[in-house]
Coordinates of C-alpha atoms in Angstrom, one line a residue:
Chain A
X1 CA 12.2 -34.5 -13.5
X2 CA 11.7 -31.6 -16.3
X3 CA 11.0 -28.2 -15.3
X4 CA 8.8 -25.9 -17.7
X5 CA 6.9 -23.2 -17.8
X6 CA 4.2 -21.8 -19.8
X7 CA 2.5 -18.9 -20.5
X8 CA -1.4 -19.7 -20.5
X9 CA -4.0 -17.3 -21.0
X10 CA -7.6 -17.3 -20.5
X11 CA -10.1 -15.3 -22.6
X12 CA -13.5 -14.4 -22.9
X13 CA -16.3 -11.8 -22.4
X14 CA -16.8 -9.9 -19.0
X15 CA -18.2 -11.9 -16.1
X16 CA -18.2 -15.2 -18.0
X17 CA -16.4 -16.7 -15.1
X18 CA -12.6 -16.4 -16.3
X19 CA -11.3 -15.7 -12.9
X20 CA -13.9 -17.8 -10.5
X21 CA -11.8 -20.5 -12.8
X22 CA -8.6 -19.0 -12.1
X23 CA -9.5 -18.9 -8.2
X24 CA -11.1 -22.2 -8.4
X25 CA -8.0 -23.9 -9.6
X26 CA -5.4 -21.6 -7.6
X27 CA -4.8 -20.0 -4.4
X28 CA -2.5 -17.6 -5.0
X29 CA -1.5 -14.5 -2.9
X30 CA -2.0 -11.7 -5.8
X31 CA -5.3 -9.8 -5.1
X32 CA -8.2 -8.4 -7.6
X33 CA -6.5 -4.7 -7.8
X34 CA -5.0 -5.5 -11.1
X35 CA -7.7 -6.5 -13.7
X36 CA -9.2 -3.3 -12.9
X37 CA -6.0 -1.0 -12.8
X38 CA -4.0 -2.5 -15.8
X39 CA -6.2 -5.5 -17.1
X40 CA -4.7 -8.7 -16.5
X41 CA -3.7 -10.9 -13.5
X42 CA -1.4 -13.3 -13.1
X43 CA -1.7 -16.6 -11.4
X44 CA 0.8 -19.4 -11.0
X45 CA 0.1 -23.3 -10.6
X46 CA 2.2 -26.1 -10.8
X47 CA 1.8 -29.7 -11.5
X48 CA 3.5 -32.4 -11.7
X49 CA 2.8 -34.3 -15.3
X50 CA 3.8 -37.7 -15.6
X51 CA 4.6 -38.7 -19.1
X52 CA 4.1 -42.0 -21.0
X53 CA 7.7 -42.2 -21.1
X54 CA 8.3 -42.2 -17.3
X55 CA 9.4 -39.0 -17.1
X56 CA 8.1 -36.5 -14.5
X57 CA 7.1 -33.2 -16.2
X58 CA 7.0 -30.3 -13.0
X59 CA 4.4 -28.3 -15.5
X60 CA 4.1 -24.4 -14.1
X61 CA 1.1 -22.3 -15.5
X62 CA 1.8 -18.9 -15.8
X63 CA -2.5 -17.7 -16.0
X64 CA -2.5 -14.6 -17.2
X65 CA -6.1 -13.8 -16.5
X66 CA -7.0 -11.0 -19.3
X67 CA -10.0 -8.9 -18.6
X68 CA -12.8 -9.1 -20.8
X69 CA -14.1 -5.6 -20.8
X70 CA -13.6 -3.5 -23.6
X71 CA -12.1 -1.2 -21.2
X72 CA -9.1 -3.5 -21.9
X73 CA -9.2 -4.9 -25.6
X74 CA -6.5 -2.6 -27.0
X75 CA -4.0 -3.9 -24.1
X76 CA -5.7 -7.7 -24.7
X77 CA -3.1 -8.4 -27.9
X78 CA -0.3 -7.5 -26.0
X79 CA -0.8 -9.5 -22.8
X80 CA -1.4 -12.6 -25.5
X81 CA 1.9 -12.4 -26.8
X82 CA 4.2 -15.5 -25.6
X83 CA 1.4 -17.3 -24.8
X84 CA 1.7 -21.5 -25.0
X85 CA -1.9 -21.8 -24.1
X86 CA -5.3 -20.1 -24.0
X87 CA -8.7 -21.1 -22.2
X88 CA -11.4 -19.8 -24.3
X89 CA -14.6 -19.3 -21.9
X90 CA -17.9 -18.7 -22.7
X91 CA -21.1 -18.2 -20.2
X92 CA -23.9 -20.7 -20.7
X93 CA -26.5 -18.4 -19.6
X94 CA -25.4 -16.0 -22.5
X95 CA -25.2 -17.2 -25.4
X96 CA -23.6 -14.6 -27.7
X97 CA -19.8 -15.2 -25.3
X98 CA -19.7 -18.3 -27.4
X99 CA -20.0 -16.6 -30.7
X100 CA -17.5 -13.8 -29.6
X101 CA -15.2 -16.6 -29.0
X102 CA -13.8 -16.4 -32.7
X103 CA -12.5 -12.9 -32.4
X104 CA -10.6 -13.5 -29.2
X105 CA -9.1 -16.9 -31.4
X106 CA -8.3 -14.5 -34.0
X107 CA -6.7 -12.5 -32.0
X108 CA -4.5 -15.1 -30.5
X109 CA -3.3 -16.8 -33.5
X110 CA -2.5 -13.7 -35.5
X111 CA 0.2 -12.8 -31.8
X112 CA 0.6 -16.5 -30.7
X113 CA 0.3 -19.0 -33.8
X114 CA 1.4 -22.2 -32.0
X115 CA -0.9 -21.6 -28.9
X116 CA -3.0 -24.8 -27.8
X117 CA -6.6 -23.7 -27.4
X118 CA -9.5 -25.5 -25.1
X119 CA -13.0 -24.3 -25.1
X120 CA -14.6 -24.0 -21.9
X121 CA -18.2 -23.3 -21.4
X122 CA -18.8 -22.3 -17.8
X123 CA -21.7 -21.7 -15.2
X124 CA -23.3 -25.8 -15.7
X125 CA -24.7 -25.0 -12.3
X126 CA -26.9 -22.0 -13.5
X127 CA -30.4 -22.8 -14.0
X128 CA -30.5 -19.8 -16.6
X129 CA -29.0 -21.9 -18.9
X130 CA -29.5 -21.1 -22.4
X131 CA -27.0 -23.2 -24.5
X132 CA -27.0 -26.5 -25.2
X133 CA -24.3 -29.3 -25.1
X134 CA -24.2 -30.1 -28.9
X135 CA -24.2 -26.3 -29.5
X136 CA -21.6 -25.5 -27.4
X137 CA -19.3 -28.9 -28.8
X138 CA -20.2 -27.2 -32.2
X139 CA -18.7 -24.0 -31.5
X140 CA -16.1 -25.1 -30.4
X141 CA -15.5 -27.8 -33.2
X142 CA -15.8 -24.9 -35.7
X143 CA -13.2 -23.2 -33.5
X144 CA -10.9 -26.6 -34.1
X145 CA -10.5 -27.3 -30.2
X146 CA -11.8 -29.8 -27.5
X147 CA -14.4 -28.0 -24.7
X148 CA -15.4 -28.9 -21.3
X149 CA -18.4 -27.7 -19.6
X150 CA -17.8 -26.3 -15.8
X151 CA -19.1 -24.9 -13.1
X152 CA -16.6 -22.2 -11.2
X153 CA -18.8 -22.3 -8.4
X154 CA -19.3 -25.9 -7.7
X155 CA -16.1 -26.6 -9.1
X156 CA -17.2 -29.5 -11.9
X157 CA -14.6 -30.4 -14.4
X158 CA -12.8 -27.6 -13.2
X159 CA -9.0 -29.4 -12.1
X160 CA -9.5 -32.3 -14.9
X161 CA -10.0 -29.0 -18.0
X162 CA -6.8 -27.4 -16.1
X163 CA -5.1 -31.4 -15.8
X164 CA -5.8 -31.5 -19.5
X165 CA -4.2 -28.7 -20.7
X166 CA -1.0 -28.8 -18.2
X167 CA -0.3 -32.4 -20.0
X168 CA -1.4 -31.1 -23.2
X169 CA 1.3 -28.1 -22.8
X170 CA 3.8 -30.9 -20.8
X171 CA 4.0 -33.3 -24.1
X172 CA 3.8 -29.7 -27.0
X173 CA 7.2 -28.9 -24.8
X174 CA 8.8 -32.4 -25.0
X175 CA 7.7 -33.0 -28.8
X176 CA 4.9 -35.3 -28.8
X177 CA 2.4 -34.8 -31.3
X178 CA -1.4 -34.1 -30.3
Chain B
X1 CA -39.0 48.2 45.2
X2 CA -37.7 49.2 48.6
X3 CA -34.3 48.6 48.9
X4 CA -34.7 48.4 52.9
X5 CA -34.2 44.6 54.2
X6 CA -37.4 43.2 55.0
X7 CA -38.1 42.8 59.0
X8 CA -40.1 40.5 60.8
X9 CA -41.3 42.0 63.9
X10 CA -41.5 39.9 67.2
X11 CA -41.2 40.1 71.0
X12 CA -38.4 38.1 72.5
X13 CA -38.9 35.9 76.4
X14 CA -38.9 39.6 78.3
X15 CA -41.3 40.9 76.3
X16 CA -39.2 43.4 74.3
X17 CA -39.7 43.9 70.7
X18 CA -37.0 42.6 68.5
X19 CA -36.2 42.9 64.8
X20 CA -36.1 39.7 63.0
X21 CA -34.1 39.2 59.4
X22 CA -35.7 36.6 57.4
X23 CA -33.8 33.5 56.9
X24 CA -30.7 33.9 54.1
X25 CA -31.3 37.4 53.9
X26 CA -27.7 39.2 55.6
X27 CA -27.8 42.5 56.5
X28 CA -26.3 43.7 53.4
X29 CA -28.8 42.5 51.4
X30 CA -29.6 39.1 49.3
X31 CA -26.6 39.4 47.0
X32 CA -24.4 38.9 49.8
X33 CA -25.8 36.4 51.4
X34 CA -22.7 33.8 52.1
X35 CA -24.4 30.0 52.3
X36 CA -21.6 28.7 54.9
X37 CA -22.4 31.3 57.5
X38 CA -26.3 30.5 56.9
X39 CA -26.2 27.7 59.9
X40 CA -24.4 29.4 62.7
X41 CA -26.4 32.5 62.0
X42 CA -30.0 31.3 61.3
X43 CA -29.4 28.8 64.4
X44 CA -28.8 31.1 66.8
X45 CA -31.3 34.0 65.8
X46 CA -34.1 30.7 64.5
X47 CA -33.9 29.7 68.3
X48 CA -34.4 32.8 69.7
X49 CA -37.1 33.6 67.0
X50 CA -38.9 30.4 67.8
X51 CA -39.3 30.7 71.1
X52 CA -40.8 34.5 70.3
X53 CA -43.3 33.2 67.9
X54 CA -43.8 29.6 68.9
X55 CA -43.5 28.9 72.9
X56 CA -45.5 25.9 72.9
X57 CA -43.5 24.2 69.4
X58 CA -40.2 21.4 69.7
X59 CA -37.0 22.8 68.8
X60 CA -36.6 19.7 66.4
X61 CA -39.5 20.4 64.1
X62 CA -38.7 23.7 63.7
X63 CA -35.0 22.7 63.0
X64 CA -36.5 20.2 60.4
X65 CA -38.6 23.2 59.1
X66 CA -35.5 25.7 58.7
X67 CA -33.9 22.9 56.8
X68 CA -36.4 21.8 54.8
X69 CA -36.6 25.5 53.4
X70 CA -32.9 25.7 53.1
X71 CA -32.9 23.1 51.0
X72 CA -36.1 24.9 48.8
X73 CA -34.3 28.1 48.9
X74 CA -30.6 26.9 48.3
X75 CA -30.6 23.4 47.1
X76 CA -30.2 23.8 43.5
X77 CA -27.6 26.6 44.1
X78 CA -25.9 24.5 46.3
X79 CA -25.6 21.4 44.0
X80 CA -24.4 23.9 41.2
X81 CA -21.9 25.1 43.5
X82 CA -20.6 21.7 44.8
X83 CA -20.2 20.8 40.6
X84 CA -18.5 24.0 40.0
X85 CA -15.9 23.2 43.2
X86 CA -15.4 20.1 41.8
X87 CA -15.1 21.3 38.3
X88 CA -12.4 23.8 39.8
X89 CA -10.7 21.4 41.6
X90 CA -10.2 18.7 38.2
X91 CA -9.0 21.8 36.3
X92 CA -6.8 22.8 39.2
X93 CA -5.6 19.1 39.4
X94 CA -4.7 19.2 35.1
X95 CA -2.9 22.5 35.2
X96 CA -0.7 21.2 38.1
X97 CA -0.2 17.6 35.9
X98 CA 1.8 19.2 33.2
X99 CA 1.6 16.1 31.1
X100 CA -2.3 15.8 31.2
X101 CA -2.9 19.4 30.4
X102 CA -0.2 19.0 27.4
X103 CA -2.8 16.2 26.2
X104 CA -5.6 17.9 27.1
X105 CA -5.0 21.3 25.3
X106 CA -3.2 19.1 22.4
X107 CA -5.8 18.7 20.1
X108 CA -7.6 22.2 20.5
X109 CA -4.1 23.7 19.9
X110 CA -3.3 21.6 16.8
X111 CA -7.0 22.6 15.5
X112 CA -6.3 26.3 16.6
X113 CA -3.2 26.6 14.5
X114 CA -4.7 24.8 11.4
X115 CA -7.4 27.3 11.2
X116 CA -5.4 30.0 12.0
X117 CA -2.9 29.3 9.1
X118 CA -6.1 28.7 7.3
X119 CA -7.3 32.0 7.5
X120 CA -4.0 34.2 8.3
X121 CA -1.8 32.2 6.3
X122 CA 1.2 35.7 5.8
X123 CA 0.6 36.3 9.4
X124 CA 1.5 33.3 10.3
X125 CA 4.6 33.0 8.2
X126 CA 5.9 36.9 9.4
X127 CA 5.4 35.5 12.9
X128 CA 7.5 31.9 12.3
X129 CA 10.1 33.3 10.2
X130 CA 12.6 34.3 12.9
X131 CA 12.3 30.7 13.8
X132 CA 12.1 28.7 11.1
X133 CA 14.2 30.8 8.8
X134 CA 17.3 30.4 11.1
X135 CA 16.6 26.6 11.9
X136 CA 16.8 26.0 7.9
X137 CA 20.2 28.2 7.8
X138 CA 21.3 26.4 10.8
X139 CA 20.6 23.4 8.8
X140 CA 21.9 24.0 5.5
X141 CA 25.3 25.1 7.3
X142 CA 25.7 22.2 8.9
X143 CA 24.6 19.9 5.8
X144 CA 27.2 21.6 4.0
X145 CA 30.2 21.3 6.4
X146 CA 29.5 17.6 7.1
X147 CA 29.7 17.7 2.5
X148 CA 32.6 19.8 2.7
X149 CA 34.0 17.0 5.4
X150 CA 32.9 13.6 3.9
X151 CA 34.5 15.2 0.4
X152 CA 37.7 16.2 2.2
X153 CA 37.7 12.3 4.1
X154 CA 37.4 10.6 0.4
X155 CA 40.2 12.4 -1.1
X156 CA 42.5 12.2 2.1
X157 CA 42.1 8.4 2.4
X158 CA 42.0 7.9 -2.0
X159 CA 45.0 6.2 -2.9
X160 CA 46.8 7.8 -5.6
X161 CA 45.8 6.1 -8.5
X162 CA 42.5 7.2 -7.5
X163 CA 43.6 10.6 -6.7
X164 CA 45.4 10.5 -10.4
X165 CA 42.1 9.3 -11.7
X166 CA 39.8 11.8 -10.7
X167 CA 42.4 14.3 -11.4
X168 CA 42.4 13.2 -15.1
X169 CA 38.2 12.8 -15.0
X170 CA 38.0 16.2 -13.8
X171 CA 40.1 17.7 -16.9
X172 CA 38.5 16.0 -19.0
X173 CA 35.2 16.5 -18.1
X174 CA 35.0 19.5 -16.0
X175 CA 33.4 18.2 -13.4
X176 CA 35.1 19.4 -10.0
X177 CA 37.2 16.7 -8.1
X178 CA 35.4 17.1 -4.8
X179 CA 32.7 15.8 -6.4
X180 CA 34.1 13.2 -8.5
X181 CA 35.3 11.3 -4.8
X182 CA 31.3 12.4 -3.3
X183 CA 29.8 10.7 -6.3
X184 CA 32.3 7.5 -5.7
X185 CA 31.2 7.5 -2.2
X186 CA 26.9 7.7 -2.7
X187 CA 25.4 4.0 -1.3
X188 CA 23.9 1.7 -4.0
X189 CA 23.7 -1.9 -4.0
X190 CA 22.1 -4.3 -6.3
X191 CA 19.1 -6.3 -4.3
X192 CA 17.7 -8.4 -7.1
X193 CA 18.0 -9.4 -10.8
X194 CA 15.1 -10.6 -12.6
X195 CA 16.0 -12.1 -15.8
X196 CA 12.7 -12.6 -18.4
X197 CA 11.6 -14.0 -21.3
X198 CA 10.7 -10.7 -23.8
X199 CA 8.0 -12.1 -25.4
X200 CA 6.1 -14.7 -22.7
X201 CA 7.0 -12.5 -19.5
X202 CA 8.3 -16.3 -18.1
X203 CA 11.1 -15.9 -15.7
X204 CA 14.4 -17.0 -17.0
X205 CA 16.7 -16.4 -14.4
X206 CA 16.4 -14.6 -10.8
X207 CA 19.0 -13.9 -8.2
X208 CA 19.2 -12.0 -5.0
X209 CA 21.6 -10.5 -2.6
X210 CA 20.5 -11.7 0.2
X211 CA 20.6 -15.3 0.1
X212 CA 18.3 -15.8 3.5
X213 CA 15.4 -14.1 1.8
X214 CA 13.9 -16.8 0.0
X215 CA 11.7 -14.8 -3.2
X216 CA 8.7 -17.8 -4.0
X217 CA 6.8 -15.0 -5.7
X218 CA 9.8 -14.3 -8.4
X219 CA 8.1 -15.8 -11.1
X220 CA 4.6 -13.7 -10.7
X221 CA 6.9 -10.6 -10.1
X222 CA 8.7 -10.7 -13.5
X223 CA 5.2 -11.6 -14.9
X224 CA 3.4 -8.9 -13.7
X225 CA 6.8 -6.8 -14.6
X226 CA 6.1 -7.7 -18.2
X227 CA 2.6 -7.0 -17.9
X228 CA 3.3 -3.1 -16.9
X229 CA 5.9 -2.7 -18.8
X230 CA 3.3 -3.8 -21.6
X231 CA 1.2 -1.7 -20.6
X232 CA 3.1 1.3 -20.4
X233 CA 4.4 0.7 -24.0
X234 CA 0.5 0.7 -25.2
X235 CA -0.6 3.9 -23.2
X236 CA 2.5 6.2 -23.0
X237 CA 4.8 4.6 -25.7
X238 CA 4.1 3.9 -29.5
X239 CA 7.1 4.6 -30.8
X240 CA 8.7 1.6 -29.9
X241 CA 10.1 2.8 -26.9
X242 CA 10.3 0.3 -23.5
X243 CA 9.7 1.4 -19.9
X244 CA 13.9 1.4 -19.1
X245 CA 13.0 2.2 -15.2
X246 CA 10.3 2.4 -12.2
X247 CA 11.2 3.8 -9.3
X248 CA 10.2 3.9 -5.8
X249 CA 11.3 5.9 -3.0
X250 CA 14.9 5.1 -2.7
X251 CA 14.7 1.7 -4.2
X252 CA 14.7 1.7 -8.2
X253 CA 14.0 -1.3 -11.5
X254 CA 16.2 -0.4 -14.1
X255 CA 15.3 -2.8 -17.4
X256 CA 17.6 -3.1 -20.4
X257 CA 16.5 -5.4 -23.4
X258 CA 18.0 -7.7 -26.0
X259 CA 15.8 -9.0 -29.1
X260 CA 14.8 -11.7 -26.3
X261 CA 15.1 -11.4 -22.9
X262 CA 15.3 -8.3 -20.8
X263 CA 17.0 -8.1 -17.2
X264 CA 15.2 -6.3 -14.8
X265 CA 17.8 -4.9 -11.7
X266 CA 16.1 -3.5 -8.4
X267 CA 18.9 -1.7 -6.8
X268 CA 19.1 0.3 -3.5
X269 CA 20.5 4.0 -3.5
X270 CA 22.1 6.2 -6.3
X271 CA 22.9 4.3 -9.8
X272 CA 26.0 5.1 -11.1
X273 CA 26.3 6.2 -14.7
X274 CA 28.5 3.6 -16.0
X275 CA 26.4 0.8 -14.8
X276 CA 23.5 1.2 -17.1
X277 CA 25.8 0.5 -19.9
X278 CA 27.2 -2.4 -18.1
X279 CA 24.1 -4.2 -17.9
X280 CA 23.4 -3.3 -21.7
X281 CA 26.5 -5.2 -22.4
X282 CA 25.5 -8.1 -20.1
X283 CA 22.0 -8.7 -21.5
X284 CA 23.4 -8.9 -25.0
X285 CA 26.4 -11.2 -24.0
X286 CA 23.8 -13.2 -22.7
X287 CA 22.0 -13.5 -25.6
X288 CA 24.6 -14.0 -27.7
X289 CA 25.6 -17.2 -25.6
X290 CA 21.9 -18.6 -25.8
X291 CA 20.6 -16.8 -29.1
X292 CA 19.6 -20.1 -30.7
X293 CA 17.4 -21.7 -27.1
X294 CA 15.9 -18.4 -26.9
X295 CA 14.5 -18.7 -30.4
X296 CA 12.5 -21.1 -29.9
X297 CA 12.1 -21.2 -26.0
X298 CA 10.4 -24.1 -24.9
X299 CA 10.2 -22.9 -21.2
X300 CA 12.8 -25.0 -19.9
X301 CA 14.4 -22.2 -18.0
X302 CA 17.1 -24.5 -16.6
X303 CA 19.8 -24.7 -19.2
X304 CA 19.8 -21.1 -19.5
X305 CA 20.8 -20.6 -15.6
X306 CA 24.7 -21.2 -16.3
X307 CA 25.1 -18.4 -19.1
X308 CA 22.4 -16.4 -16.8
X309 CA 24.6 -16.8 -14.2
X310 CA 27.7 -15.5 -15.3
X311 CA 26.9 -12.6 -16.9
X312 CA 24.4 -11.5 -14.1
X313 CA 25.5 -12.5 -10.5
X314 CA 28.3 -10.3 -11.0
X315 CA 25.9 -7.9 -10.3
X316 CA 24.9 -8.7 -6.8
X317 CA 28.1 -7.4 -5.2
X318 CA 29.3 -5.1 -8.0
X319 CA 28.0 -2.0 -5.6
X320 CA 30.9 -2.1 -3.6
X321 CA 32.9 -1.7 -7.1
X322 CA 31.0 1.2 -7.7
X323 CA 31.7 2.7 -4.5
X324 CA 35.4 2.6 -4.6

């Protein structure tokens, strides 16, 4: 068994749902207080990725959970830096957190060029939704990475999104081509 | 008003006229009137009275009469007194319990003081300053002679290299020898070392002094680490410079960085001055052994642990080194 770690951060717009995600996906013992006294929060997770080789991948997620108020944009570039992975999220009940997506995707490939990206589009269970499927897969098409569509609250396609980026982090770490 | 007592007049069994007082009025007037004389007295003269006025009446009714009206006339004042006797008797009972009327007064005390310093705040002081201006003397004295007796101990028990080696320090740098040997002997110890990727914030390498205390949360610790010290760079920094130390209390995080990795030390007491420089050395051996991994780190943290290791765990038991 392989032991790596990796530095994954999620971005997008205040209130989109960045850290129902986070809390979704991890119990961890590190409380609210710091998004609003230095901006970020850091989760851990670790899981084990088998690879098609056999070998057993012990994959742990640093989740640097970056706050999306402007408050915090000037610290933003710094917390990217390092990063081997970033969860772009967007609400689908606003539709303009997709379109801000490309600046945060700037942002992160002008500090971390070789970052993988996934789009996620959050809040499926609102009925406020304003976004579409094919508009949200065309965003994130024109942003060059694969989306998933989620619900923090009831917790759809939260662990598979998170399962897809630990093994697409797990194989970037061992070599194997996307 | 006439200040004479009012007088009932009557005629007794033999026909001679008597003077009656009215019921709770004594002879020196209302004022005076005691209530645990009133039964004896109004009993005696009441009977004698009753049988003047009333021949044909029972002695009970009237009995029940007299009372009835004491109880008009006095009752209240009677209930008032029996609260105030009680009253007297708990206070009575507090001041005698020393420890009960310590916690009773306590908090009006501690409020009285307050306000007084509050609003006599140089009276105050030119009353306490006998006190507390001899305590502090008395306590700077004997700080001082247990200094002057720990400094005398070191230098009686240093060996003579050591005695040699101060002697030579001291020349050189002017600094007194008494407190060459008190620096040598202040505490410090080295609790934890936090070894972390510069760039990522992903824990490289960690170690800690006490083996028993098992640290799960090492890894969020040196992230968050590199997420302050981030922070501080942006809001304090901008010229490049790092956030070399945070301290708390007794306990403090020195930081020194490489072009890669930084090594974060919490440590326990007074840092020596040579030990900074130490760990400078360390974290750029250490990335001299492991330059080319840390290039292009993966985040396989597990090769690096060996190099890590030797430069670093050094540390965990080097306070005793500084202490001699």
């Amino acid at each position: 068994m392989r032991t790596v770690n990796k530095k994954v951060c999620l971005l997008g717009d205040f209130a989109v749902g960045k850290t129902s995600l986070v809390r979704r996906f991890v119990y961890d013992l590190f409380d609210e207080k710091y998004i609003s006294t230095i901006g970020v929060k850091v989760s851990r997770k670790t899981l084990a990725v088998p690879m098609e080789d056999g070998v057993i991948v012990e994959l742990t997620m640093m989740l640097w959970d970056l706050a999306g108020s402007e408050d915090f944009s000037q610290m933003r570039g710094s917390y990217m830096r390092g990063a081997s992975g970033a969860i772009l999220v967007c609400d689908l009940t606003r539709p303009e957190t997709l379109l801000n997506l490309n600046g945060y995707l700037a942002d992160l490939q002008r500090i971390s060029p070789g970052a993988l990206v996934i789009v996620v589009a959050n809040k499926n269970d609102s009925p406020e939704q304003q976004l579409r499927l094919c508009q949200v897969e065309e965003g994130a098409a024109r942003l060059g990475a694969p989306c998933y569509v989620t619900s923090a609250r009831t917790g759809e396609n939260v662990e598979e999104m998170f399962r897809y980026l630990s093994r697409a982090l797990a194989e970037s770490s061992t070599g194997i081509a996307q | 008003m006439s200040t004479e007592n009012p007088v009932i007049r009557s005629e007794n069994d033999s026909g001679r006229e008597t003077q009656k007082r009215p019921v709770g009025v004594s002879v020196n007037g209302p004022n005076t009137f005691q209530p645990g004389s009133l039964a004896r007295r109004t009993g005696s003269e009441h009977g004698a009275n009753h049988r003047a006025t009333s021949p044909g009446a029972e002695p009970q009714e009237t009995d029940a009469a007299l009372s009835t009206l004491q109880q008009i006339l006095f009752g209240t004042d009677r209930d008032r007194i029996q609260v105030l006797v009680e009253d007297v008797d708990s206070l009575r009972h507090r001041i005698d319990d020393k420890e009960a009327f310590a916690l009773a007064i306590a908090p009006v005390l501690g409020d009285a003081i307050r306000r007084q310093i509050h609003e006599s705040r140089n009276e105050v002081i030119d009353a306490l300053y006998p006190i507390i201006g001899q305590l502090v003397v008395r306590a700077v004295t004997e700080a001082m002679r247990d200094l002057a007796r720990s400094i005398d101990e070191r230098i009686q028990a240093a060996t003579n290299f050591q005695r040699i080696s101060w002697r030579l320090r001291s020349q050189i740098t002017g600094v007194p020898i008494g407190e060459l040997a008190l620096r040598s002997g202040m505490y410090f110890s080295v609790e934890e070392i936090y070894l972390i990727h510069r760039e990522s914030g992903l824990l490289l390498w960690h170690a800690t002094a006490n083996q028993n205390e098992r640290s799960a949360d090492s890894d969020l610790v040196g992230a968050m680490l590199t997420a302050i010290r981030e922070f501080a760079e942006q809001v304090l920094g901008g010229g490049g410079e790092d956030l070399h130390h945070i301290r708390f209390g007794n306990r403090e995080l020195i930081m020194e960085f490489a072009r890669h990795s930084y090594v974060g030390v919490l440590l326990n007491g007074v840092v020596p001055e040579k030990f900074r420089w130490q760990l400078h050395q360390r974290i750029f051996a250490f990335e001299d052994r492991v330059r080319p991994y840390l290039q292009n780190y993966s985040g396989e943290a597990l090769p690096l642990s060996e190099a890590a290791s030797r430069e670093f765990r050094s540390f965990l038991s080097i306070g005793a080194e500084f202490t001699q």
